[in-house]
Amino acid sequence: MEANSFEFAPKTATDKYSLTYRNIYRNFRKSSIDIEISNSCGVSQTRKQTDLRDREILNRILAIAIQSLNREDCLDNLLLEIRQAIQTDRVLVYRFDRTWSGTIVAESVTAQFPTAIGCQIDDPCFREYYAQQYSDGRMRAIANIYAADLTDCHIKTLEQFAVKASLVVPITSDNGLLGLLIAHHCDAPRHWQIEEIELFKQLATLVSSILQHNISKQEQQSAVEYAQRLKQMTQIVQQAHSSSDLFDAVTTTVRQVFQADRVLVYRFVTDGSGIVVAESVAPGLPQTLNHPIDRFYRCESEIQQRDNRGVRAIANIYTAGLAMDRIDALEQFAIKAQLVAPIVSNGKLVGSLIAHQCHAPRTWQPIESDLFEQIAIQIGLALDRVALLEYRAAAAKQVQMRQQIALQLRRSRVQSEILTTVTDELKSALQTERVIVYRCDRGSTVIAESVTPGLPQALNHRLDDPLWRNNRTAYEQIGYARAMNNIYTAGLSDRCIHNLERFAVKSSLIAPILMQDELFGLLVAHQCFGFREWQQTEIDFCTQVAIDVGFALEQAQLQEKLAQIAQIVMRLDGNIPTTAQQPATEDKEHDATVAF
């Protein structure tokens, strides 16, 4: 038999972080229905005795609960007292998560029946039909599970624990429905009396206070634990000397700390998309390394950063309102739930730290989200430090490379040798796919090139660049450079883009070559196999090499002029006879004329 639903409005006014003995007593007394023992003729002697007994039970259980409040087994002791008070076979607490799935977190059961502690139950029907009803105070008394119009799967679940009859009341707090207090009768069906239901409802209020107290203690303990883990993570990121070492250490440690199935670093690239640059994943799951995964991550992180929203936690991708194409993209990597936190370095959004749960949906706790956000912040700070170290190292290395290139340029005597040297050496130093020298004159052609095999050759081709023509004054400034990380977002005309596409150019770095303060040409590096974000050290390096090339060309030009002058002098010396070679004559006037 199924009892009627009873109205029950939770009246507890507790602060989950300040539950004391007095609070528990006050909350319990406020929410209890006073059992008045009346002498009026309208109340039977049996009802008086029942009310008196219930009052004694409530007071005794309350005293036991307060005495054992700080003990680990407080809730277990409380359920034992409740089970004995209502004389049933099992009493348990079923705790909900945010998806209305739940776990049996406490239980008292007689020895001859199976235990249910720790069992996790996911009932879609409960989420859809009953969650709101229990939040509103619904109670359910079932005298016989086989006569209560239950579904087959529900009956099968109850049969696992030998249940014949059950009594269910909500455990509520100011924040809503925490769980259910459930009594099971296993020996035989049982008709629950109205007085038993009322008593059980009042005891659920006491269970709510104890449960909130336990939750508060767990959260405080978790806060201490997570603070220690954050300190550990801070130490790890501070020890990294490169971004790759940093990302590898973070993904491995974070996955262990959060017990997640996958943790990755998603790095944004210049074309507006991104790619996974580091990953730690549980065995048997698909790997995401070097995959773009979800094109929405960048947009999502930009919104999070703009609105200062920190972490976005998705407990279940199927109930988070995601578009179907995005769900399809996540399903390829078995993702059920995820945490996403933006990584900001030097004031710029550079990527996301992402945790995935793959075997089942997961409700991310607030303290987990807070810790995850703090770790992402620490990664950003570590990237700032690593970037400074890498900048210094790259700058030192490039000074050395520039000296080597300058030495080779000084050894080159003619223009063709200089241009061949610089294109080969700069391509190797920048590790790019093509370096050219583009002559800025009426012809505007490529006069020197070093290119990776398999790419189209630009030598002797015209790569008309109207930008240098329209901004010649800027290009004639010493130290000027133009870096294009993405030709499609650099404000180029369709004509320019088409011209660059002929040679598979994705990104370019341009520095002017000046001779005697006039524009000789452009030293250009091309990235062809992907977009590239040029670093400031690379831009500075290319600019300095272009200056050295201009100086080397001036020296070569000067040497060529000196050689020409020397040849002219030699020819003149060969055509003018010396005085010793002149024939003797007695005509001094004629001699003087010839000597002139």
XYZ file of C-alpha atoms in Angstrom:
596
model
C 0.000 0.000 0.000
C 1.245 3.539 -0.712
C 0.492 6.182 1.878
C -0.680 9.649 0.939
C 1.835 12.432 0.439
C 2.320 14.622 3.476
C 3.040 18.353 3.529
C 6.436 19.063 4.997
C 8.065 22.484 4.792
C 11.679 22.433 6.002
C 12.204 25.042 8.694
C 15.853 24.519 9.573
C 17.752 27.791 9.678
C 21.294 26.523 9.873
C 24.584 27.886 8.698
C 26.464 24.875 7.375
C 29.732 26.309 8.619
C 28.572 27.000 12.208
C 26.562 23.974 13.321
C 27.032 23.692 17.083
C 25.345 21.660 19.765
C 22.998 24.575 20.465
C 22.206 25.022 16.763
C 21.363 21.364 16.332
C 19.105 21.420 19.372
C 17.402 24.661 18.297
C 16.926 23.538 14.682
C 15.559 20.212 15.758
C 13.117 21.759 18.231
C 11.984 24.383 15.717
C 11.198 21.848 13.026
C 9.655 19.248 15.314
C 5.936 19.059 15.718
C 5.246 19.558 19.374
C 3.576 16.552 20.851
C 1.130 17.905 23.370
C -0.236 15.605 25.994
C -3.765 16.780 26.426
C -6.227 15.872 29.122
C -9.213 16.713 26.943
C -11.761 14.044 26.516
C -11.221 14.089 22.733
C -7.839 12.322 22.984
C -7.701 8.639 23.814
C -5.474 7.232 26.508
C -3.622 5.196 23.828
C -2.778 8.331 21.846
C -1.507 9.980 25.024
C 0.776 7.067 25.680
C 2.015 7.103 22.064
C 2.740 10.816 22.216
C 4.583 10.421 25.500
C 6.633 7.552 24.107
C 7.508 9.534 20.971
C 8.556 12.508 23.099
C 10.878 10.287 25.107
C 12.317 8.736 21.941
C 12.986 12.137 20.393
C 14.659 13.494 23.522
C 16.802 10.376 23.980
C 17.961 10.329 20.354
C 18.638 14.067 20.426
C 20.801 13.658 23.551
C 22.739 10.801 21.943
C 23.267 12.803 18.763
C 24.616 15.816 20.654
C 26.932 13.702 22.795
C 28.463 11.964 19.769
C 28.424 14.974 17.420
C 32.184 15.113 16.865
C 32.638 11.372 16.525
C 33.098 9.780 13.111
C 30.314 7.280 13.818
C 27.781 9.898 14.947
C 25.436 9.352 11.987
C 25.750 5.564 12.215
C 24.838 5.675 15.929
C 21.899 7.930 15.156
C 20.554 5.511 12.503
C 20.940 2.609 14.938
C 18.800 4.443 17.491
C 16.200 5.297 14.846
C 16.066 1.695 13.606
C 15.530 0.398 17.099
C 12.956 3.083 17.877
C 10.714 2.221 14.926
C 11.569 -1.497 15.148
C 12.539 -2.112 11.565
C 15.324 -4.003 9.760
C 17.236 -1.239 8.004
C 17.529 2.552 8.133
C 19.781 4.393 5.700
C 20.689 7.839 4.413
C 20.695 8.280 0.658
C 22.695 11.409 -0.358
C 22.048 13.189 -3.675
C 24.557 14.845 -5.961
C 23.762 17.685 -8.359
C 22.504 15.341 -11.069
C 20.056 13.663 -8.649
C 22.050 10.477 -8.691
C 23.061 9.402 -5.226
C 24.993 7.224 -2.820
C 24.020 5.446 0.396
C 26.359 7.188 2.837
C 25.178 5.724 6.162
C 23.254 2.634 7.231
C 22.109 0.579 10.192
C 20.903 -2.942 9.326
C 20.255 -6.129 11.216
C 22.848 -8.852 10.744
C 20.723 -11.277 8.700
C 20.104 -8.838 5.827
C 22.510 -7.540 3.160
C 24.209 -4.181 3.640
C 23.648 -1.329 1.170
C 26.319 1.109 2.352
C 28.274 2.717 -0.489
C 25.830 1.694 -3.211
C 25.406 4.256 -5.975
C 22.013 4.544 -7.617
C 21.193 6.479 -10.772
C 17.451 6.601 -11.350
C 16.463 8.774 -14.362
C 12.816 8.481 -13.360
C 13.577 10.082 -10.016
C 15.213 13.087 -11.672
C 12.285 13.543 -14.012
C 9.298 12.841 -11.790
C 10.119 12.775 -8.088
C 13.032 15.121 -7.277
C 10.835 18.204 -7.117
C 8.121 16.368 -5.206
C 10.519 15.299 -2.465
C 11.970 18.815 -2.412
C 8.439 20.015 -1.682
C 8.077 17.599 1.230
C 6.687 14.426 -0.332
C 6.795 11.300 1.858
C 6.073 7.778 0.751
C 5.090 4.769 2.771
C 4.970 1.420 0.955
C 3.465 -1.475 2.864
C 4.218 -4.073 0.163
C 6.572 -3.392 -2.745
C 4.707 -5.907 -4.930
C 1.403 -4.089 -4.508
C 2.625 -0.512 -4.887
C 2.676 -0.186 -8.683
C 6.484 0.049 -8.821
C 8.452 -0.484 -12.009
C 10.191 -3.821 -12.561
C 13.645 -2.243 -12.320
C 12.696 -0.540 -9.042
C 11.429 -3.805 -7.588
C 14.576 -5.606 -8.729
C 16.747 -2.980 -6.986
C 14.790 -3.382 -3.739
C 14.912 -7.169 -3.961
C 18.726 -7.031 -3.905
C 18.421 -5.826 -0.328
C 15.512 -8.088 0.671
C 13.105 -5.156 1.009
C 9.437 -5.969 1.554
C 8.184 -2.573 2.758
C 9.704 0.900 2.861
C 9.219 4.342 4.349
C 10.852 7.353 2.644
C 11.016 10.962 3.901
C 13.108 13.857 2.551
C 16.202 15.232 4.255
C 16.177 18.948 3.545
C 18.130 22.088 4.329
C 17.868 25.757 3.446
C 19.720 24.932 0.233
C 17.179 22.325 -0.837
C 16.963 18.552 -0.870
C 20.056 16.837 0.573
C 18.867 13.254 0.427
C 16.361 10.746 1.722
C 15.943 9.012 5.078
C 14.692 5.516 4.284
C 13.430 2.676 6.472
C 13.264 -0.892 5.106
C 11.254 -3.732 6.536
C 12.696 -6.995 5.227
C 11.049 -9.824 7.173
C 7.588 -9.223 5.756
C 5.325 -6.486 4.424
C 4.451 -3.805 7.010
C 1.657 -1.297 7.329
C 3.226 1.957 8.539
C 1.181 3.792 11.178
C 0.605 7.522 10.894
C 2.360 8.049 14.237
C 5.438 6.184 12.948
C 5.516 8.321 9.826
C 5.278 11.518 11.879
C 8.064 10.335 14.191
C 10.232 9.344 11.235
C 9.678 12.765 9.675
C 10.828 14.521 12.836
C 13.877 12.287 13.070
C 14.740 13.245 9.474
C 15.139 16.822 10.712
C 17.735 15.689 13.235
C 19.479 13.606 10.557
C 19.568 16.718 8.347
C 21.384 18.709 11.050
C 23.921 15.937 11.623
C 24.404 15.440 7.879
C 24.991 19.169 7.350
C 27.475 19.151 10.218
C 29.340 16.246 8.601
C 29.291 17.990 5.218
C 30.716 21.113 6.820
C 33.514 19.138 8.483
C 34.291 17.353 5.235
C 34.424 20.655 3.352
C 36.723 22.172 5.963
C 38.980 19.135 5.850
C 38.906 19.280 2.067
C 39.810 22.967 2.195
C 42.914 22.187 4.239
C 43.777 19.273 1.978
C 43.306 21.300 -1.176
C 45.375 24.165 0.260
C 48.202 21.691 0.735
C 47.734 20.425 -2.796
C 47.727 23.962 -4.165
C 51.006 24.564 -2.354
C 52.336 21.355 -3.896
C 51.201 22.470 -7.356
C 52.779 25.895 -6.851
C 56.099 24.277 -6.024
C 55.853 22.036 -9.095
C 55.142 24.878 -11.520
C 57.891 27.020 -10.020
C 60.456 24.308 -10.724
C 59.672 24.135 -14.454
C 62.245 25.653 -16.792
C 60.279 25.295 -20.029
C 56.638 25.387 -21.024
C 56.703 21.720 -22.096
C 58.106 20.634 -18.712
C 55.513 22.806 -16.984
C 52.564 21.357 -18.897
C 53.699 17.740 -18.503
C 54.153 18.130 -14.733
C 50.832 19.917 -14.276
C 48.684 17.478 -16.266
C 50.124 14.445 -14.473
C 49.772 15.905 -10.976
C 46.343 17.474 -11.485
C 44.896 14.205 -12.788
C 46.099 12.443 -9.627
C 44.806 15.189 -7.328
C 41.353 15.330 -8.930
C 41.167 11.630 -9.738
C 40.024 12.602 -13.206
C 40.185 10.436 -16.308
C 42.030 13.034 -18.358
C 43.725 16.387 -17.781
C 45.105 18.429 -20.643
C 46.444 21.823 -21.608
C 44.717 23.308 -24.634
C 46.909 25.997 -26.244
C 45.414 28.622 -28.542
C 47.063 29.309 -31.884
C 47.039 32.330 -34.125
C 44.262 31.221 -36.473
C 41.694 31.411 -33.681
C 41.616 27.686 -32.975
C 43.680 25.597 -30.572
C 45.427 22.296 -30.031
C 46.213 19.975 -27.127
C 49.890 20.448 -26.233
C 50.043 18.249 -23.098
C 47.909 15.428 -21.724
C 47.684 12.890 -18.921
C 45.030 10.260 -19.606
C 43.870 7.018 -17.997
C 44.785 3.812 -19.864
C 42.247 2.665 -22.424
C 40.855 6.120 -23.204
C 41.434 7.887 -26.540
C 44.347 10.312 -26.604
C 43.786 13.970 -27.433
C 47.409 15.101 -27.795
C 47.863 17.311 -30.884
C 44.107 17.271 -31.540
C 41.896 20.380 -31.650
C 39.103 18.482 -29.778
C 36.527 21.236 -29.302
C 36.658 24.441 -31.331
C 34.442 26.119 -28.716
C 37.087 26.026 -25.977
C 38.673 29.287 -27.091
C 35.389 31.179 -27.356
C 34.290 29.772 -24.006
C 37.531 30.751 -22.278
C 37.391 34.244 -23.766
C 33.913 34.689 -22.313
C 35.068 33.333 -18.944
C 37.982 35.768 -18.881
C 35.892 38.720 -20.057
C 33.140 38.119 -17.512
C 35.594 37.112 -14.766
C 33.690 33.857 -14.298
C 36.662 31.602 -13.606
C 35.919 27.923 -14.101
C 33.103 26.405 -16.090
C 32.014 23.077 -14.638
C 29.872 20.699 -16.703
C 28.632 17.709 -14.709
C 26.973 16.047 -17.685
C 27.488 17.122 -21.300
C 24.031 15.813 -22.217
C 22.190 18.050 -19.741
C 24.324 21.195 -20.098
C 22.500 22.672 -23.089
C 25.381 22.063 -25.503
C 24.811 22.026 -29.258
C 24.728 18.618 -30.906
C 27.852 19.225 -33.006
C 29.755 20.044 -29.843
C 28.452 16.936 -28.077
C 29.540 14.889 -31.105
C 33.044 16.391 -30.858
C 33.283 15.572 -27.139
C 31.916 12.051 -27.612
C 34.855 11.201 -29.891
C 37.032 11.306 -26.771
C 34.502 9.648 -24.427
C 33.949 12.868 -22.451
C 31.021 12.838 -20.002
C 31.905 15.782 -17.743
C 34.535 18.500 -17.774
C 36.135 21.436 -15.959
C 37.537 24.304 -18.030
C 39.679 27.130 -16.611
C 41.322 29.886 -18.682
C 45.113 30.272 -18.621
C 46.238 33.898 -18.789
C 49.906 34.802 -19.306
C 51.254 38.331 -19.476
C 47.692 39.640 -19.493
C 46.761 37.591 -22.554
C 44.522 34.530 -22.867
C 46.830 31.749 -24.081
C 44.915 28.531 -23.422
C 42.793 26.435 -21.091
C 43.399 23.885 -18.366
C 40.815 21.118 -18.819
C 39.808 18.077 -16.777
C 37.640 15.315 -18.265
C 35.572 12.631 -16.607
C 34.950 9.877 -19.136
C 33.499 6.816 -17.428
C 30.455 8.612 -16.007
C 29.076 12.113 -15.373
C 30.611 13.882 -12.382
C 29.401 16.605 -10.093
C 32.327 18.932 -9.547
C 32.367 20.285 -6.008
C 32.786 24.055 -5.492
C 36.086 23.517 -3.703
C 37.326 21.494 -6.685
C 36.406 24.308 -9.050
C 38.171 26.837 -6.809
C 41.337 24.738 -6.667
C 41.247 24.164 -10.420
C 40.984 27.901 -11.034
C 43.899 28.614 -8.698
C 46.043 26.026 -10.478
C 45.261 27.666 -13.834
C 46.317 31.021 -12.354
C 49.576 29.483 -11.115
C 50.205 28.052 -14.594
C 49.798 31.538 -16.066
C 52.277 33.006 -13.564
C 54.696 30.158 -14.240
C 54.388 30.799 -17.980
C 55.349 34.427 -17.360
C 58.463 33.272 -15.525
C 59.283 30.586 -18.110
C 58.759 33.091 -20.922
C 61.287 35.415 -19.284
C 63.784 32.564 -18.932
C 63.189 31.440 -22.507
C 63.480 35.035 -23.728
C 66.833 35.434 -22.035
C 68.069 32.087 -23.318
C 66.792 32.765 -26.836
C 68.279 36.256 -26.811
C 71.683 34.909 -25.731
C 71.550 32.175 -28.355
C 70.516 34.610 -31.059
C 73.351 36.989 -30.158
C 75.722 34.095 -30.730
C 74.016 33.127 -33.991
C 74.035 36.727 -35.163
C 77.765 36.954 -34.525
C 78.311 33.781 -36.547
C 76.150 35.068 -39.405
C 77.903 38.458 -39.320
C 81.286 36.733 -39.497
C 80.212 34.742 -42.546
C 78.782 37.870 -44.158
C 82.102 39.676 -43.728
C 83.858 36.798 -45.466
C 81.490 37.072 -48.423
C 82.908 39.432 -51.064
C 80.053 39.775 -53.522
C 76.326 40.421 -53.284
C 75.234 36.951 -54.428
C 77.370 35.257 -51.757
C 75.993 37.556 -49.038
C 72.369 36.904 -49.973
C 72.874 33.141 -50.239
C 74.571 33.093 -46.850
C 71.882 35.089 -45.070
C 68.938 33.123 -46.484
C 70.495 29.766 -45.563
C 71.634 30.838 -42.097
C 68.438 32.682 -41.139
C 66.241 29.781 -42.251
C 68.251 27.455 -40.008
C 68.280 29.875 -37.070
C 64.512 30.565 -37.132
C 63.640 26.978 -38.063
C 61.213 28.191 -40.657
C 60.303 26.890 -44.107
C 61.491 29.683 -46.367
C 63.688 32.791 -46.246
C 63.946 35.124 -49.217
C 65.461 38.461 -50.156
C 62.996 40.592 -52.061
C 64.462 43.415 -54.134
C 62.558 46.685 -53.778
C 62.986 48.277 -57.182
C 61.000 48.490 -60.358
C 61.292 44.756 -60.902
C 60.290 43.805 -57.342
C 61.472 40.208 -57.615
C 62.926 37.581 -55.309
C 66.692 37.611 -55.812
C 67.714 35.002 -53.204
C 65.921 32.091 -51.542
C 66.396 29.168 -49.168
C 63.342 26.903 -49.094
C 62.345 23.543 -47.656
C 62.130 20.805 -50.322
C 58.609 20.178 -51.533
C 57.467 23.788 -51.242
C 57.044 26.014 -54.319
C 60.103 28.109 -55.162
C 59.797 31.882 -55.168
C 63.195 32.704 -56.696
C 62.940 35.171 -59.600
C 59.205 35.521 -58.994
C 57.513 38.815 -58.438
C 55.887 39.067 -54.984
C 54.338 42.473 -55.247
C 53.799 43.922 -51.802
C 51.958 47.265 -51.980
C 52.505 47.778 -48.249
C 56.181 48.620 -48.679
C 55.378 50.888 -51.583
C 52.726 52.754 -49.585
C 54.815 52.807 -46.417
C 58.291 53.182 -47.828
C 59.161 55.812 -45.225
C 58.404 53.354 -42.424
C 60.472 50.627 -44.061
C 63.410 52.985 -44.356
C 63.571 53.384 -40.574
C 66.351 51.416 -38.909
C 64.912 48.666 -36.709
C 61.499 48.510 -38.399
C 59.884 45.062 -38.814
C 56.485 43.623 -39.633
C 55.348 40.288 -38.193
C 52.227 38.589 -39.567
C 51.158 35.605 -37.468
C 48.263 34.892 -39.803
C 48.056 36.326 -43.314
C 44.253 36.031 -43.206
C 43.882 38.280 -40.168
C 46.646 40.802 -41.025
C 44.470 43.201 -43.023
C 45.931 42.203 -46.400
C 44.054 42.682 -49.642
C 42.653 39.677 -51.470
C 45.315 40.218 -54.121
C 48.122 40.021 -51.570
C 46.647 36.936 -49.935
C 46.262 35.203 -53.286
C 49.845 36.088 -54.139
C 51.118 34.576 -50.875
C 48.902 31.494 -51.192
C 50.724 30.633 -54.437
C 53.761 29.921 -52.279
C 51.880 28.265 -49.365
C 52.604 31.149 -46.962
C 50.714 31.110 -43.643
C 52.809 33.529 -41.577
C 55.611 35.918 -42.433
C 58.257 38.063 -40.778
C 59.642 41.017 -42.737
C 62.620 43.272 -42.019
C 63.972 45.960 -44.386
C 67.527 45.851 -45.749
C 68.940 49.377 -45.947
C 71.965 50.512 -47.926
C 73.164 54.028 -47.226
C 69.789 54.819 -45.612
C 67.876 53.754 -48.712
C 65.657 50.701 -49.061
C 67.513 47.964 -50.928
C 65.065 45.119 -50.290
C 63.228 43.020 -47.737
C 64.497 40.068 -45.718
C 61.466 37.806 -45.383
C 60.848 34.580 -43.403
C 57.857 32.420 -44.347
C 56.058 29.821 -42.235
C 54.207 27.493 -44.589
C 53.178 24.300 -42.760
C 51.142 26.143 -40.138
C 50.490 29.495 -38.559
C 53.183 30.890 -36.285
C 53.200 33.432 -33.516
C 56.492 35.238 -33.925
C 58.243 35.925 -30.644
C 59.774 39.299 -29.905
C 63.237 37.770 -29.721
C 62.763 36.381 -33.242
C 61.578 39.745 -34.551
C 64.556 41.512 -32.962
C 66.929 38.870 -34.320
C 65.623 39.161 -37.876
C 65.814 42.959 -37.680
C 69.447 42.888 -36.539
C 70.424 40.373 -39.232
C 68.807 42.614 -41.860
C 70.937 45.523 -40.576
C 74.052 43.332 -40.813
C 73.122 42.366 -44.375
C 72.786 46.013 -45.337
C 76.193 46.765 -43.840
C 77.736 43.739 -45.597
C 76.242 44.838 -48.926
C 77.639 48.338 -48.424
C 81.068 46.869 -47.701
C 80.843 44.620 -50.749
C 79.780 47.569 -52.857
C 82.682 49.651 -51.509
C 85.149 46.858 -52.135
C 83.818 46.498 -55.649
C 84.309 50.228 -56.288
C 87.800 50.096 -54.806
C 88.589 47.147 -57.044
C 87.308 49.072 -60.031
C 89.425 52.090 -59.115
C 92.445 49.840 -58.659
C 91.906 48.377 -62.113
C 91.641 51.860 -63.621
C 94.837 52.912 -61.894
C 96.574 49.793 -63.097
C 95.467 50.492 -66.650
C 96.654 54.062 -66.388
C 99.957 52.950 -64.928
C 100.373 50.540 -67.803
C 99.812 53.249 -70.448
C 102.125 56.023 -69.020
C 105.934 55.336 -69.538
C 108.367 56.247 -66.753
C 111.172 58.940 -67.138
C 113.892 56.334 -67.442
C 112.169 54.907 -70.453
C 111.965 58.295 -72.348
C 114.470 58.721 -75.295
C 117.192 61.350 -74.768
C 116.901 64.553 -76.836
C 118.686 67.727 -77.060
C 115.509 69.664 -77.707
C 114.474 70.536 -74.160
C 111.276 72.236 -75.217
C 110.108 69.167 -77.135
C 111.062 66.963 -74.160
C 109.064 69.049 -71.823
C 105.994 68.779 -74.015
C 106.136 64.999 -74.169
C 106.604 64.735 -70.408
C 103.443 66.735 -69.790
